[in-house]
Amino acid sequence: MLDDILNFIFPTSCIACEEPSDTNGLQLCSKCALLVPKELRDLGESSLIEERWALASYDSPLGIALRKAKFGKDIVLMQNLAKALSEGVRHSGKLKMNTVTHVPTSLRREFFRGFDQAEVLAHEVAHSLQVPHCRLLKRLDSTEQSTKSLDERITDPVQFKAIGMATEVLIVDDVCTSGGSLEAAAQELLMHGVKKVKALTLLSRQI
């Protein structure tokens, strides 16, 4: 009741188009909210990853929401993005794996934001799939991917170390740009006994 009154007196703007926003968790107006996909997009397979899926394009309203969540340190918005991704998983009926893990961000970024965005996404997806979310990877490279060019992301991907075991793993990350981080994570897991790897991201630059 109080939130409704405050929103009427001090209306908020849609983070995507700056029109008056509805009181939805993604901070989008009703028009932009309609652009949020309900189904996952198939990005195809790779040499190491059996299936790759994403919910939306990096240039979509969800991309704007993700950037606001990360750079605005907005954990509530990040959790709502995770719910949108898990809804996509439920609607699609895909990705039946027995373990979920995430591509860990750097400790510096996690400390600065107060959360690891990929971990937030993975936790919600695992809950949706009713399987464990386990931290199976440790990040060895402290260099931020956002500081690298596309070519550098391909030729110099993040390095990981496996710190856990599973047979089938769904790797979750926030954005697929070149796919290098997902490939590096998959390679490390497969080298340490994992039999099958699939990948899921909230956004992709390949859509």
PDB file of C-alpha atoms in Angstrom:
ATOM      1  CA  MET A   1       0.000   0.000   0.000  1.00  0.00           C
ATOM      2  CA  LEU A   2       2.745   2.455   1.001  1.00  0.00           C
ATOM      3  CA  ASP A   3       4.774   1.542  -2.114  1.00  0.00           C
ATOM      4  CA  ASP A   4       1.759   2.275  -4.322  1.00  0.00           C
ATOM      5  CA  ILE A   5       1.253   5.677  -2.686  1.00  0.00           C
ATOM      6  CA  LEU A   6       4.939   6.605  -2.995  1.00  0.00           C
ATOM      7  CA  ASN A   7       5.025   5.481  -6.630  1.00  0.00           C
ATOM      8  CA  PHE A   8       1.995   7.669  -7.363  1.00  0.00           C
ATOM      9  CA  ILE A   9       3.559  10.733  -5.689  1.00  0.00           C
ATOM     10  CA  PHE A  10       7.096  10.086  -6.955  1.00  0.00           C
ATOM     11  CA  PRO A  11       6.720   8.072 -10.182  1.00  0.00           C
ATOM     12  CA  THR A  12       9.801   6.184 -11.274  1.00  0.00           C
ATOM     13  CA  SER A  13      11.082   6.020 -14.831  1.00  0.00           C
ATOM     14  CA  CYS A  14      11.683   2.944 -16.938  1.00  0.00           C
ATOM     15  CA  ILE A  15      15.420   2.237 -16.980  1.00  0.00           C
ATOM     16  CA  ALA A  16      15.222   1.409 -20.700  1.00  0.00           C
ATOM     17  CA  CYS A  17      13.122   4.221 -22.199  1.00  0.00           C
ATOM     18  CA  GLU A  18      12.554   6.646 -19.281  1.00  0.00           C
ATOM     19  CA  GLU A  19       8.777   6.445 -19.624  1.00  0.00           C
ATOM     20  CA  PRO A  20       6.849   6.066 -16.351  1.00  0.00           C
ATOM     21  CA  SER A  21       7.681   2.666 -14.934  1.00  0.00           C
ATOM     22  CA  ASP A  22       5.318   0.060 -13.584  1.00  0.00           C
ATOM     23  CA  THR A  23       6.057  -1.331 -10.148  1.00  0.00           C
ATOM     24  CA  ASN A  24       7.727  -4.473 -11.491  1.00  0.00           C
ATOM     25  CA  GLY A  25      10.959  -5.874 -10.196  1.00  0.00           C
ATOM     26  CA  LEU A  26      12.851  -5.225 -13.427  1.00  0.00           C
ATOM     27  CA  GLN A  27      12.163  -1.461 -13.266  1.00  0.00           C
ATOM     28  CA  LEU A  28      10.697  -1.486 -16.780  1.00  0.00           C
ATOM     29  CA  CYS A  29       7.567   0.124 -18.178  1.00  0.00           C
ATOM     30  CA  SER A  30       4.819  -2.167 -19.444  1.00  0.00           C
ATOM     31  CA  LYS A  31       5.942  -1.678 -23.064  1.00  0.00           C
ATOM     32  CA  CYS A  32       9.574  -2.599 -22.399  1.00  0.00           C
ATOM     33  CA  ALA A  33       8.527  -5.448 -20.116  1.00  0.00           C
ATOM     34  CA  LEU A  34       6.775  -7.028 -23.111  1.00  0.00           C
ATOM     35  CA  LEU A  35      10.186  -7.254 -24.796  1.00  0.00           C
ATOM     36  CA  VAL A  36      11.485  -9.591 -22.083  1.00  0.00           C
ATOM     37  CA  PRO A  37      11.602 -13.058 -23.712  1.00  0.00           C
ATOM     38  CA  LYS A  38       9.745 -15.966 -22.171  1.00  0.00           C
ATOM     39  CA  GLU A  39      11.743 -18.642 -23.996  1.00  0.00           C
ATOM     40  CA  LEU A  40      15.467 -19.305 -24.156  1.00  0.00           C
ATOM     41  CA  ARG A  41      17.378 -18.771 -27.401  1.00  0.00           C
ATOM     42  CA  ASP A  42      19.497 -21.607 -28.776  1.00  0.00           C
ATOM     43  CA  LEU A  43      23.071 -20.447 -29.456  1.00  0.00           C
ATOM     44  CA  GLY A  44      24.129 -23.834 -30.793  1.00  0.00           C
ATOM     45  CA  GLU A  45      26.823 -26.170 -29.606  1.00  0.00           C
ATOM     46  CA  SER A  46      30.584 -25.790 -29.490  1.00  0.00           C
ATOM     47  CA  SER A  47      33.454 -28.251 -29.489  1.00  0.00           C
ATOM     48  CA  LEU A  48      33.283 -28.507 -25.687  1.00  0.00           C
ATOM     49  CA  ILE A  49      29.750 -27.431 -24.789  1.00  0.00           C
ATOM     50  CA  GLU A  50      26.860 -29.659 -25.833  1.00  0.00           C
ATOM     51  CA  GLU A  51      24.234 -26.893 -25.742  1.00  0.00           C
ATOM     52  CA  ARG A  52      24.425 -23.118 -25.263  1.00  0.00           C
ATOM     53  CA  TRP A  53      21.379 -21.037 -24.365  1.00  0.00           C
ATOM     54  CA  ALA A  54      20.642 -17.386 -23.581  1.00  0.00           C
ATOM     55  CA  LEU A  55      17.508 -15.480 -22.643  1.00  0.00           C
ATOM     56  CA  ALA A  56      18.015 -12.171 -24.459  1.00  0.00           C
ATOM     57  CA  SER A  57      20.306  -9.952 -26.485  1.00  0.00           C
ATOM     58  CA  TYR A  58      22.856  -7.781 -24.711  1.00  0.00           C
ATOM     59  CA  ASP A  59      21.235  -4.766 -26.401  1.00  0.00           C
ATOM     60  CA  SER A  60      17.757  -5.559 -25.045  1.00  0.00           C
ATOM     61  CA  PRO A  61      16.019  -3.921 -22.060  1.00  0.00           C
ATOM     62  CA  LEU A  62      17.365  -6.785 -19.945  1.00  0.00           C
ATOM     63  CA  GLY A  63      20.864  -5.695 -20.933  1.00  0.00           C
ATOM     64  CA  ILE A  64      20.190  -2.227 -19.576  1.00  0.00           C
ATOM     65  CA  ALA A  65      18.787  -3.775 -16.400  1.00  0.00           C
ATOM     66  CA  LEU A  66      21.859  -5.973 -15.956  1.00  0.00           C
ATOM     67  CA  ARG A  67      24.244  -3.052 -16.343  1.00  0.00           C
ATOM     68  CA  LYS A  68      22.248  -1.063 -13.794  1.00  0.00           C
ATOM     69  CA  ALA A  69      22.287  -3.986 -11.365  1.00  0.00           C
ATOM     70  CA  LYS A  70      26.033  -4.549 -11.707  1.00  0.00           C
ATOM     71  CA  PHE A  71      27.311  -1.004 -11.782  1.00  0.00           C
ATOM     72  CA  GLY A  72      24.630   0.319  -9.440  1.00  0.00           C
ATOM     73  CA  LYS A  73      25.302  -2.485  -6.931  1.00  0.00           C
ATOM     74  CA  ASP A  74      21.578  -3.312  -6.970  1.00  0.00           C
ATOM     75  CA  ILE A  75      21.245  -6.824  -5.550  1.00  0.00           C
ATOM     76  CA  VAL A  76      17.428  -6.711  -5.597  1.00  0.00           C
ATOM     77  CA  LEU A  77      17.382  -5.951  -9.323  1.00  0.00           C
ATOM     78  CA  MET A  78      19.964  -8.698  -9.864  1.00  0.00           C
ATOM     79  CA  GLN A  79      17.761 -11.188  -8.034  1.00  0.00           C
ATOM     80  CA  ASN A  80      14.801 -10.195 -10.195  1.00  0.00           C
ATOM     81  CA  LEU A  81      16.897 -10.723 -13.318  1.00  0.00           C
ATOM     82  CA  ALA A  82      17.729 -14.172 -11.975  1.00  0.00           C
ATOM     83  CA  LYS A  83      14.017 -14.878 -11.602  1.00  0.00           C
ATOM     84  CA  ALA A  84      13.445 -13.811 -15.221  1.00  0.00           C
ATOM     85  CA  LEU A  85      16.157 -16.235 -16.346  1.00  0.00           C
ATOM     86  CA  SER A  86      14.744 -19.090 -14.281  1.00  0.00           C
ATOM     87  CA  GLU A  87      11.298 -18.390 -15.752  1.00  0.00           C
ATOM     88  CA  GLY A  88      12.842 -18.771 -19.194  1.00  0.00           C
ATOM     89  CA  VAL A  89      14.308 -22.105 -18.124  1.00  0.00           C
ATOM     90  CA  ARG A  90      10.931 -23.294 -16.837  1.00  0.00           C
ATOM     91  CA  HIS A  91       9.062 -22.197 -19.969  1.00  0.00           C
ATOM     92  CA  SER A  92      11.614 -23.793 -22.266  1.00  0.00           C
ATOM     93  CA  GLY A  93      11.768 -27.125 -20.483  1.00  0.00           C
ATOM     94  CA  LYS A  94      15.443 -27.393 -21.373  1.00  0.00           C
ATOM     95  CA  LEU A  95      18.688 -27.963 -19.512  1.00  0.00           C
ATOM     96  CA  LYS A  96      17.930 -31.027 -17.429  1.00  0.00           C
ATOM     97  CA  MET A  97      21.322 -31.361 -15.757  1.00  0.00           C
ATOM     98  CA  ASN A  98      22.143 -32.704 -12.307  1.00  0.00           C
ATOM     99  CA  THR A  99      24.433 -29.849 -11.176  1.00  0.00           C
ATOM    100  CA  VAL A 100      24.580 -26.094 -11.727  1.00  0.00           C
ATOM    101  CA  THR A 101      27.729 -24.021 -11.334  1.00  0.00           C
ATOM    102  CA  HIS A 102      28.685 -20.485 -12.326  1.00  0.00           C
ATOM    103  CA  VAL A 103      31.558 -18.647 -13.959  1.00  0.00           C
ATOM    104  CA  PRO A 104      33.044 -16.784 -10.978  1.00  0.00           C
ATOM    105  CA  THR A 105      33.733 -13.081 -11.286  1.00  0.00           C
ATOM    106  CA  SER A 106      36.932 -11.608  -9.886  1.00  0.00           C
ATOM    107  CA  LEU A 107      37.174 -11.131  -6.133  1.00  0.00           C
ATOM    108  CA  ARG A 108      37.730  -7.421  -6.736  1.00  0.00           C
ATOM    109  CA  ARG A 109      34.457  -7.086  -8.643  1.00  0.00           C
ATOM    110  CA  GLU A 110      32.568  -9.178  -6.108  1.00  0.00           C
ATOM    111  CA  PHE A 111      33.889  -7.072  -3.246  1.00  0.00           C
ATOM    112  CA  PHE A 112      33.051  -3.830  -5.061  1.00  0.00           C
ATOM    113  CA  ARG A 113      29.486  -4.862  -5.955  1.00  0.00           C
ATOM    114  CA  GLY A 114      28.722  -6.908  -2.889  1.00  0.00           C
ATOM    115  CA  PHE A 115      27.704  -9.914  -4.981  1.00  0.00           C
ATOM    116  CA  ASP A 116      28.784 -12.149  -7.849  1.00  0.00           C
ATOM    117  CA  GLN A 117      26.154 -11.686 -10.553  1.00  0.00           C
ATOM    118  CA  ALA A 118      26.711 -15.125 -12.104  1.00  0.00           C
ATOM    119  CA  GLU A 119      26.351 -16.757  -8.697  1.00  0.00           C
ATOM    120  CA  VAL A 120      23.018 -14.987  -8.122  1.00  0.00           C
ATOM    121  CA  LEU A 121      21.770 -16.227 -11.507  1.00  0.00           C
ATOM    122  CA  ALA A 122      23.019 -19.779 -10.961  1.00  0.00           C
ATOM    123  CA  HIS A 123      21.436 -20.062  -7.520  1.00  0.00           C
ATOM    124  CA  GLU A 124      17.994 -19.175  -8.884  1.00  0.00           C
ATOM    125  CA  VAL A 125      18.357 -21.441 -11.929  1.00  0.00           C
ATOM    126  CA  ALA A 126      19.392 -24.378  -9.725  1.00  0.00           C
ATOM    127  CA  HIS A 127      16.361 -23.756  -7.522  1.00  0.00           C
ATOM    128  CA  SER A 128      14.151 -23.767 -10.622  1.00  0.00           C
ATOM    129  CA  LEU A 129      15.670 -27.038 -11.859  1.00  0.00           C
ATOM    130  CA  GLN A 130      15.616 -28.501  -8.331  1.00  0.00           C
ATOM    131  CA  VAL A 131      19.280 -29.484  -8.504  1.00  0.00           C
ATOM    132  CA  PRO A 132      22.303 -28.411  -6.430  1.00  0.00           C
ATOM    133  CA  HIS A 133      24.205 -25.226  -7.161  1.00  0.00           C
ATOM    134  CA  CYS A 134      27.865 -25.967  -6.450  1.00  0.00           C
ATOM    135  CA  ARG A 135      30.958 -23.799  -6.719  1.00  0.00           C
ATOM    136  CA  LEU A 136      33.082 -25.980  -8.996  1.00  0.00           C
ATOM    137  CA  LEU A 137      35.428 -23.352 -10.425  1.00  0.00           C
ATOM    138  CA  LYS A 138      38.017 -20.984  -9.027  1.00  0.00           C
ATOM    139  CA  ARG A 139      39.070 -17.994 -11.114  1.00  0.00           C
ATOM    140  CA  LEU A 140      42.838 -17.714 -11.569  1.00  0.00           C
ATOM    141  CA  ASP A 141      42.970 -14.612 -13.779  1.00  0.00           C
ATOM    142  CA  SER A 142      42.333 -11.277 -12.039  1.00  0.00           C
ATOM    143  CA  THR A 143      42.115  -9.312 -15.314  1.00  0.00           C
ATOM    144  CA  GLU A 144      38.585  -8.033 -15.953  1.00  0.00           C
ATOM    145  CA  GLN A 145      37.000  -9.267 -19.179  1.00  0.00           C
ATOM    146  CA  SER A 146      35.317  -5.894 -19.619  1.00  0.00           C
ATOM    147  CA  THR A 147      38.752  -4.312 -20.142  1.00  0.00           C
ATOM    148  CA  LYS A 148      39.585  -6.655 -23.041  1.00  0.00           C
ATOM    149  CA  SER A 149      38.731  -6.313 -26.721  1.00  0.00           C
ATOM    150  CA  LEU A 150      36.762  -9.062 -28.456  1.00  0.00           C
ATOM    151  CA  ASP A 151      39.953 -10.441 -30.010  1.00  0.00           C
ATOM    152  CA  GLU A 152      41.682 -10.450 -26.616  1.00  0.00           C
ATOM    153  CA  ARG A 153      38.764 -12.326 -25.065  1.00  0.00           C
ATOM    154  CA  ILE A 154      39.154 -15.014 -27.718  1.00  0.00           C
ATOM    155  CA  THR A 155      42.956 -15.315 -27.623  1.00  0.00           C
ATOM    156  CA  ASP A 156      43.392 -14.702 -23.878  1.00  0.00           C
ATOM    157  CA  PRO A 157      40.357 -16.108 -22.033  1.00  0.00           C
ATOM    158  CA  VAL A 158      39.970 -16.236 -18.279  1.00  0.00           C
ATOM    159  CA  GLN A 159      41.695 -19.179 -16.610  1.00  0.00           C
ATOM    160  CA  PHE A 160      39.936 -21.400 -14.080  1.00  0.00           C
ATOM    161  CA  LYS A 161      40.786 -24.235 -11.718  1.00  0.00           C
ATOM    162  CA  ALA A 162      38.315 -27.019 -10.946  1.00  0.00           C
ATOM    163  CA  ILE A 163      37.621 -27.244  -7.212  1.00  0.00           C
ATOM    164  CA  GLY A 164      34.737 -29.730  -7.238  1.00  0.00           C
ATOM    165  CA  MET A 165      33.359 -32.755  -9.064  1.00  0.00           C
ATOM    166  CA  ALA A 166      30.111 -33.615 -10.856  1.00  0.00           C
ATOM    167  CA  THR A 167      29.035 -35.727 -13.833  1.00  0.00           C
ATOM    168  CA  GLU A 168      26.761 -33.284 -15.692  1.00  0.00           C
ATOM    169  CA  VAL A 169      27.173 -29.533 -15.277  1.00  0.00           C
ATOM    170  CA  LEU A 170      25.206 -26.521 -16.420  1.00  0.00           C
ATOM    171  CA  ILE A 171      27.539 -23.499 -16.417  1.00  0.00           C
ATOM    172  CA  VAL A 172      25.759 -20.185 -15.798  1.00  0.00           C
ATOM    173  CA  ASP A 173      27.114 -16.709 -16.562  1.00  0.00           C
ATOM    174  CA  ASP A 174      25.604 -13.273 -17.042  1.00  0.00           C
ATOM    175  CA  VAL A 175      26.816 -12.490 -20.588  1.00  0.00           C
ATOM    176  CA  CYS A 176      28.184 -14.499 -23.501  1.00  0.00           C
ATOM    177  CA  THR A 177      30.378 -12.231 -25.627  1.00  0.00           C
ATOM    178  CA  SER A 178      32.973 -14.323 -27.442  1.00  0.00           C
ATOM    179  CA  GLY A 179      32.153 -17.444 -25.454  1.00  0.00           C
ATOM    180  CA  GLY A 180      35.776 -17.703 -24.331  1.00  0.00           C
ATOM    181  CA  SER A 181      35.059 -17.781 -20.598  1.00  0.00           C
ATOM    182  CA  LEU A 182      32.442 -20.506 -21.006  1.00  0.00           C
ATOM    183  CA  GLU A 183      34.815 -22.562 -23.167  1.00  0.00           C
ATOM    184  CA  ALA A 184      37.652 -22.196 -20.655  1.00  0.00           C
ATOM    185  CA  ALA A 185      35.346 -23.197 -17.806  1.00  0.00           C
ATOM    186  CA  ALA A 186      34.022 -26.183 -19.758  1.00  0.00           C
ATOM    187  CA  GLN A 187      37.525 -27.338 -20.674  1.00  0.00           C
ATOM    188  CA  GLU A 188      38.647 -27.300 -17.048  1.00  0.00           C
ATOM    189  CA  LEU A 189      35.592 -29.247 -15.894  1.00  0.00           C
ATOM    190  CA  LEU A 190      35.896 -31.844 -18.669  1.00  0.00           C
ATOM    191  CA  MET A 191      39.573 -32.340 -17.836  1.00  0.00           C
ATOM    192  CA  HIS A 192      38.560 -33.211 -14.273  1.00  0.00           C
ATOM    193  CA  GLY A 193      35.949 -35.871 -14.882  1.00  0.00           C
ATOM    194  CA  VAL A 194      32.787 -34.048 -15.933  1.00  0.00           C
ATOM    195  CA  LYS A 195      31.085 -36.000 -18.736  1.00  0.00           C
ATOM    196  CA  LYS A 196      28.639 -33.441 -20.119  1.00  0.00           C
ATOM    197  CA  VAL A 197      28.583 -29.626 -20.112  1.00  0.00           C
ATOM    198  CA  LYS A 198      25.853 -27.199 -21.147  1.00  0.00           C
ATOM    199  CA  ALA A 199      25.875 -23.407 -20.789  1.00  0.00           C
ATOM    200  CA  LEU A 200      23.277 -20.764 -19.987  1.00  0.00           C
ATOM    201  CA  THR A 201      23.606 -16.982 -19.926  1.00  0.00           C
ATOM    202  CA  LEU A 202      21.165 -14.206 -19.216  1.00  0.00           C
ATOM    203  CA  LEU A 203      22.382 -12.230 -22.241  1.00  0.00           C
ATOM    204  CA  SER A 204      24.353 -12.849 -25.394  1.00  0.00           C
ATOM    205  CA  ARG A 205      26.087 -10.609 -27.905  1.00  0.00           C
ATOM    206  CA  GLN A 206      25.562 -13.411 -30.431  1.00  0.00           C
ATOM    207  CA  ILE A 207      21.796 -12.810 -30.714  1.00  0.00           C
TER     208      ILE A 207
END
